[in-house]
PDB file of C-alpha atoms in Angstrom:
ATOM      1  CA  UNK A   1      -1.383 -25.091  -3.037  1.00 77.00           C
ATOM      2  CA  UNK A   2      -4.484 -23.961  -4.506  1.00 82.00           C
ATOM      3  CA  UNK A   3      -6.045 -20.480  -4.413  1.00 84.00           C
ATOM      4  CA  UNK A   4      -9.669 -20.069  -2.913  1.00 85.00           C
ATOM      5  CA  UNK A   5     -12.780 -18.126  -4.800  1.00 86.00           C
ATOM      6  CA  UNK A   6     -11.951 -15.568  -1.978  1.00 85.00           C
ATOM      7  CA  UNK A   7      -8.261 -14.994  -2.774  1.00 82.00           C
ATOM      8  CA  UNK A   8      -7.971 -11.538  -3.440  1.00 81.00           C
ATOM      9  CA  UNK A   9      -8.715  -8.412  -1.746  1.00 74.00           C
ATOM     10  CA  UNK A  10      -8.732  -4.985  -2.815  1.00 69.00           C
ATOM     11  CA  UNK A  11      -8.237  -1.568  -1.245  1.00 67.00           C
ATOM     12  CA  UNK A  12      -8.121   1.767  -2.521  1.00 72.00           C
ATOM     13  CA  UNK A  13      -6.774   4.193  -0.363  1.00 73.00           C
ATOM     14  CA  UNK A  14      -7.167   7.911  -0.779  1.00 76.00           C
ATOM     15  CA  UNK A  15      -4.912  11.094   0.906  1.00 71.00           C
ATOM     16  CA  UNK A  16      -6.915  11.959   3.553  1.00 77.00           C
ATOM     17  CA  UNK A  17      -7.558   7.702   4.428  1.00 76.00           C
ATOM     18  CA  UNK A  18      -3.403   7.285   4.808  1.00 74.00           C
ATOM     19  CA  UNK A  19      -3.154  10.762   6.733  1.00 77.00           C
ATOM     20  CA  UNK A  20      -5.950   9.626   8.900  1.00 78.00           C
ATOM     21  CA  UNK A  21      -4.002   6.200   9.548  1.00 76.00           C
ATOM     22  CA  UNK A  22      -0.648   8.312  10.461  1.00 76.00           C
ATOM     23  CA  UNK A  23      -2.762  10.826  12.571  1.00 75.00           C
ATOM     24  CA  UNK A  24      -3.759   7.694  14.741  1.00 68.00           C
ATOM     25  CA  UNK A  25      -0.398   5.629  14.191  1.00 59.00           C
ATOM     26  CA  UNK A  26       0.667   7.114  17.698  1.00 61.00           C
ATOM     27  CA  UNK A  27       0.961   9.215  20.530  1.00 61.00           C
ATOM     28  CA  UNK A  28       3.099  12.534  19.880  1.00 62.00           C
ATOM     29  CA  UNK A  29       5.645  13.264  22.140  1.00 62.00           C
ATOM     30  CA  UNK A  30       5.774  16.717  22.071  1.00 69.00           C
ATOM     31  CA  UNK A  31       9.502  17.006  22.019  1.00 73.00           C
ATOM     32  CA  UNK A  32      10.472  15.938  18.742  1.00 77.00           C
ATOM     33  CA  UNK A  33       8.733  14.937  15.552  1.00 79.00           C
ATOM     34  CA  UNK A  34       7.337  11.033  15.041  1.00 79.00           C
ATOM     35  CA  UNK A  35       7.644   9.189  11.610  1.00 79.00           C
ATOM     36  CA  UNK A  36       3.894   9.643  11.284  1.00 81.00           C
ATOM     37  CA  UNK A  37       4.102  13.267  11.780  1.00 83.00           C
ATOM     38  CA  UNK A  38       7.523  13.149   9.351  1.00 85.00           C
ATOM     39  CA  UNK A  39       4.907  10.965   6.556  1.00 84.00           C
ATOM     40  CA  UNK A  40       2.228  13.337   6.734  1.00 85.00           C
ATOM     41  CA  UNK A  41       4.553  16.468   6.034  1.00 88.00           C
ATOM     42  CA  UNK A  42       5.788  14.488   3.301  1.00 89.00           C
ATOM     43  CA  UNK A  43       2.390  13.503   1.904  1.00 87.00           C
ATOM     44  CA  UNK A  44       1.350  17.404   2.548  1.00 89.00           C
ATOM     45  CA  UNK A  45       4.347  18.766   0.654  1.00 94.00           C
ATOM     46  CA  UNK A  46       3.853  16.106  -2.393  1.00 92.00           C
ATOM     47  CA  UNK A  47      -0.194  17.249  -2.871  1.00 91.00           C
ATOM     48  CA  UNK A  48       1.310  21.067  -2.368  1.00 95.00           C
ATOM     49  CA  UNK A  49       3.529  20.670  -4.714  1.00 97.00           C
ATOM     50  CA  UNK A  50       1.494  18.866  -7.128  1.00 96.00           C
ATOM     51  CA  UNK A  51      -1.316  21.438  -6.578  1.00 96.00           C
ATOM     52  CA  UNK A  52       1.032  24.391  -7.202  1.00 97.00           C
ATOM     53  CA  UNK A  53       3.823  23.275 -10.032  1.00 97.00           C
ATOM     54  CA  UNK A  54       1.811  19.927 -11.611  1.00 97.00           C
ATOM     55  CA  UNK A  55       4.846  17.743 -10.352  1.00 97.00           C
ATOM     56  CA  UNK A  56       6.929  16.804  -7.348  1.00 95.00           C
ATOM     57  CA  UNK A  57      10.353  15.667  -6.235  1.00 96.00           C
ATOM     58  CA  UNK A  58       9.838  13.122  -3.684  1.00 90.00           C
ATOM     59  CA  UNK A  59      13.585  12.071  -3.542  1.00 90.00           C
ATOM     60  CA  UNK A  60      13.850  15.996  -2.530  1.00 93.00           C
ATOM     61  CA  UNK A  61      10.936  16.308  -0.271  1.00 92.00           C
ATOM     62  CA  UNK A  62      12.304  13.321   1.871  1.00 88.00           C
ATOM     63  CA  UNK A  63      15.880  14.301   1.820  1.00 87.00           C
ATOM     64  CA  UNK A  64      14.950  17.748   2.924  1.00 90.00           C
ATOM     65  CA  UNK A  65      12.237  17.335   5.487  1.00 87.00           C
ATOM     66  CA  UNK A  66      13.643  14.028   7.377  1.00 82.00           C
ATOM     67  CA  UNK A  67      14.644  16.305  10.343  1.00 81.00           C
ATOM     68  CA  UNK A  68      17.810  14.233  11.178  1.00 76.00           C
ATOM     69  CA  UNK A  69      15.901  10.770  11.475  1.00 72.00           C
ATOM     70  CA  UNK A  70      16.131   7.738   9.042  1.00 69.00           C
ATOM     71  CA  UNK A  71      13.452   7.443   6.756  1.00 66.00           C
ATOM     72  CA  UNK A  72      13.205   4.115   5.593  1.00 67.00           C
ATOM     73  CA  UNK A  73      10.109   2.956   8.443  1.00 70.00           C
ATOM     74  CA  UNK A  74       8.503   6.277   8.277  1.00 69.00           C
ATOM     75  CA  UNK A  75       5.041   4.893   6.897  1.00 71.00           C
ATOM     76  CA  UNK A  76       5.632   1.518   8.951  1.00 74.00           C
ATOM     77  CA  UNK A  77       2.457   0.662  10.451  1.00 77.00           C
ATOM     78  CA  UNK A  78       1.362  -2.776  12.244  1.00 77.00           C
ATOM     79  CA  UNK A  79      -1.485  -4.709  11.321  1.00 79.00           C
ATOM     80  CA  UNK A  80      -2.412  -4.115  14.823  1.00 80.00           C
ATOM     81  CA  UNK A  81      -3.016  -0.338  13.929  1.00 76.00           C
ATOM     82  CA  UNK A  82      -4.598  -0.756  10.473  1.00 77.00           C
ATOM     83  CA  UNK A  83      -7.062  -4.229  11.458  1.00 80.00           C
ATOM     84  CA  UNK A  84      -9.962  -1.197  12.311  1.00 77.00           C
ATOM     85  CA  UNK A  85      -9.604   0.680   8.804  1.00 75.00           C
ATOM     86  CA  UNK A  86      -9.785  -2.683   7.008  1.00 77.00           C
ATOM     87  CA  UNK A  87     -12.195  -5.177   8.725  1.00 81.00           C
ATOM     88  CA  UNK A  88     -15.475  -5.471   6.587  1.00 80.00           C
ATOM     89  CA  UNK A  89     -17.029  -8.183   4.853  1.00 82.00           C
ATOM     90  CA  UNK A  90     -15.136  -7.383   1.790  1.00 76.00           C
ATOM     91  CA  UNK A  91     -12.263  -8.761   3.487  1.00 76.00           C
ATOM     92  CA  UNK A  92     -13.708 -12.375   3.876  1.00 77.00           C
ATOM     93  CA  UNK A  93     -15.690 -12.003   0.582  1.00 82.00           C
ATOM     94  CA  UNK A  94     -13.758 -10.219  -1.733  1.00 83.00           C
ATOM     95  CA  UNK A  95     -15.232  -8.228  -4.535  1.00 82.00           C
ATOM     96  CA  UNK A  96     -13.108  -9.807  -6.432  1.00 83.00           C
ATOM     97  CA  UNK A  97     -12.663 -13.532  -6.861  1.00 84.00           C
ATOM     98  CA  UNK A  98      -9.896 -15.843  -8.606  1.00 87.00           C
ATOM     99  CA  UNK A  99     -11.703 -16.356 -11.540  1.00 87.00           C
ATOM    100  CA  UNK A 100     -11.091 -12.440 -12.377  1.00 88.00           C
ATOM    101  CA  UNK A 101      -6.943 -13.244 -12.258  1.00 88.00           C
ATOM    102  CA  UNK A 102      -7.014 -14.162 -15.958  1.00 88.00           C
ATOM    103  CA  UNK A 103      -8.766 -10.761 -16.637  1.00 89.00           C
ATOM    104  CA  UNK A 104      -5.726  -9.051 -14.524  1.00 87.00           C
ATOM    105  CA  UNK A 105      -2.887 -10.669 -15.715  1.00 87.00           C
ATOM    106  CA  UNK A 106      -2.935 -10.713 -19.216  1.00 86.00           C
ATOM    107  CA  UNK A 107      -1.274 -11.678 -22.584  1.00 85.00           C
ATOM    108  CA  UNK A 108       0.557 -14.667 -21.058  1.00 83.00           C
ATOM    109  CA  UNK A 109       1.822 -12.581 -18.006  1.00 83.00           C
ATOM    110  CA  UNK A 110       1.674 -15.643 -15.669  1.00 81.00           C
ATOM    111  CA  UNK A 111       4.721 -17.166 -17.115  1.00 79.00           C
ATOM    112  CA  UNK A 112       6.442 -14.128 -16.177  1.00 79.00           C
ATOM    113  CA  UNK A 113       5.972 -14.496 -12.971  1.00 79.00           C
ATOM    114  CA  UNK A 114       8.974 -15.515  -9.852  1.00 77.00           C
ATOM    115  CA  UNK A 115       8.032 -18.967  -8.592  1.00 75.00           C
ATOM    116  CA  UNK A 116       9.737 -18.464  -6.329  1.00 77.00           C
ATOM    117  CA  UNK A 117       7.413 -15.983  -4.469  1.00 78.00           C
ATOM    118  CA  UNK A 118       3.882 -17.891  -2.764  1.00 84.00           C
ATOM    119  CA  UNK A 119       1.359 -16.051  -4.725  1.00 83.00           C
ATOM    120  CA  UNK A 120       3.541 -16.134  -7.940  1.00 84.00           C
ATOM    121  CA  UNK A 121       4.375 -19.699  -7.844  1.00 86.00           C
ATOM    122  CA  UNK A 122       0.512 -20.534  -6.812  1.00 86.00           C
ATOM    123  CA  UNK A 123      -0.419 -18.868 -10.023  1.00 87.00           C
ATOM    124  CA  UNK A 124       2.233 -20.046 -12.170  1.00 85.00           C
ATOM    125  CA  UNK A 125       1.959 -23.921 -10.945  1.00 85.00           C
ATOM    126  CA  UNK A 126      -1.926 -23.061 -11.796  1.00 86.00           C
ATOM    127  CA  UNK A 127      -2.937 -22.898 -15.745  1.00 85.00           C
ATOM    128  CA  UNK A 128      -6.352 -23.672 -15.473  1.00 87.00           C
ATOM    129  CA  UNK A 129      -7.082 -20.195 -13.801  1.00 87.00           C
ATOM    130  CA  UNK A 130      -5.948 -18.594 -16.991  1.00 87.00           C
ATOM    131  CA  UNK A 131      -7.729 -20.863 -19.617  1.00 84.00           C
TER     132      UNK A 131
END
């Protein structure tokens, strides 16, 4: 495997970009809360409490404002749902390109690395990227 010059992409969500994605994750239905609804009383509570005290507790926040539902998929969202926030040409062309890894992973980091994960092992089977 070998990486292309347009490997890498790059993101940067902000607050109001993930509340925006769980505002239009899906349809309320007005009779009990949705795990979008549950995330963005979660992400409201963490920039309160932030705000207010300079910390937050989001083991806490989670445990006490799941209202009776599992939590683990509350932020789940399908590329389906998230393909309009992220098409752009950046996606195809990268800011970014592979020559830039050896400026990312530094100090020898690559050999740190779990081959046995794709991008890992492409980047640890690949020491010319970080010469």
């Amino acid at each position: 495997m070998q990486l292309a010059d347009d490997c890498l992409d790059a993101f940067v969500w902000s607050n109001l970009a993930v509340l925006q994605m769980c505002l239009k994750g899906e349809e309320n239905s007005g009779t009990e809360i949705s795990r979008f609804q549950r995330t963005i009383v979660w992400v409201y509570k963490m920039l309160f409490d932030f705000c207010a005290y300079d910390k937050f507790d989001y083991v806490e926040i989670i445990k006490n404002h799941s209202y009776g539902n599992a939590n683990d998929k509350a932020f789940a969202i399908s590329g389906i749902q998230t393909h309009k926030f992220l098409t752009c040409d950046e996606l195809t062309h990268p800011r970014i390109n592979k020559n830039e890894i050896k400026n990312i992973i530094l100090g020898g980091g690559q050999n740190l690395l779990s081959p046995e994960r794709r991008f890992d092992a492409v980047l640890f089977y690949s020491p010319e990227i970080f010469k």
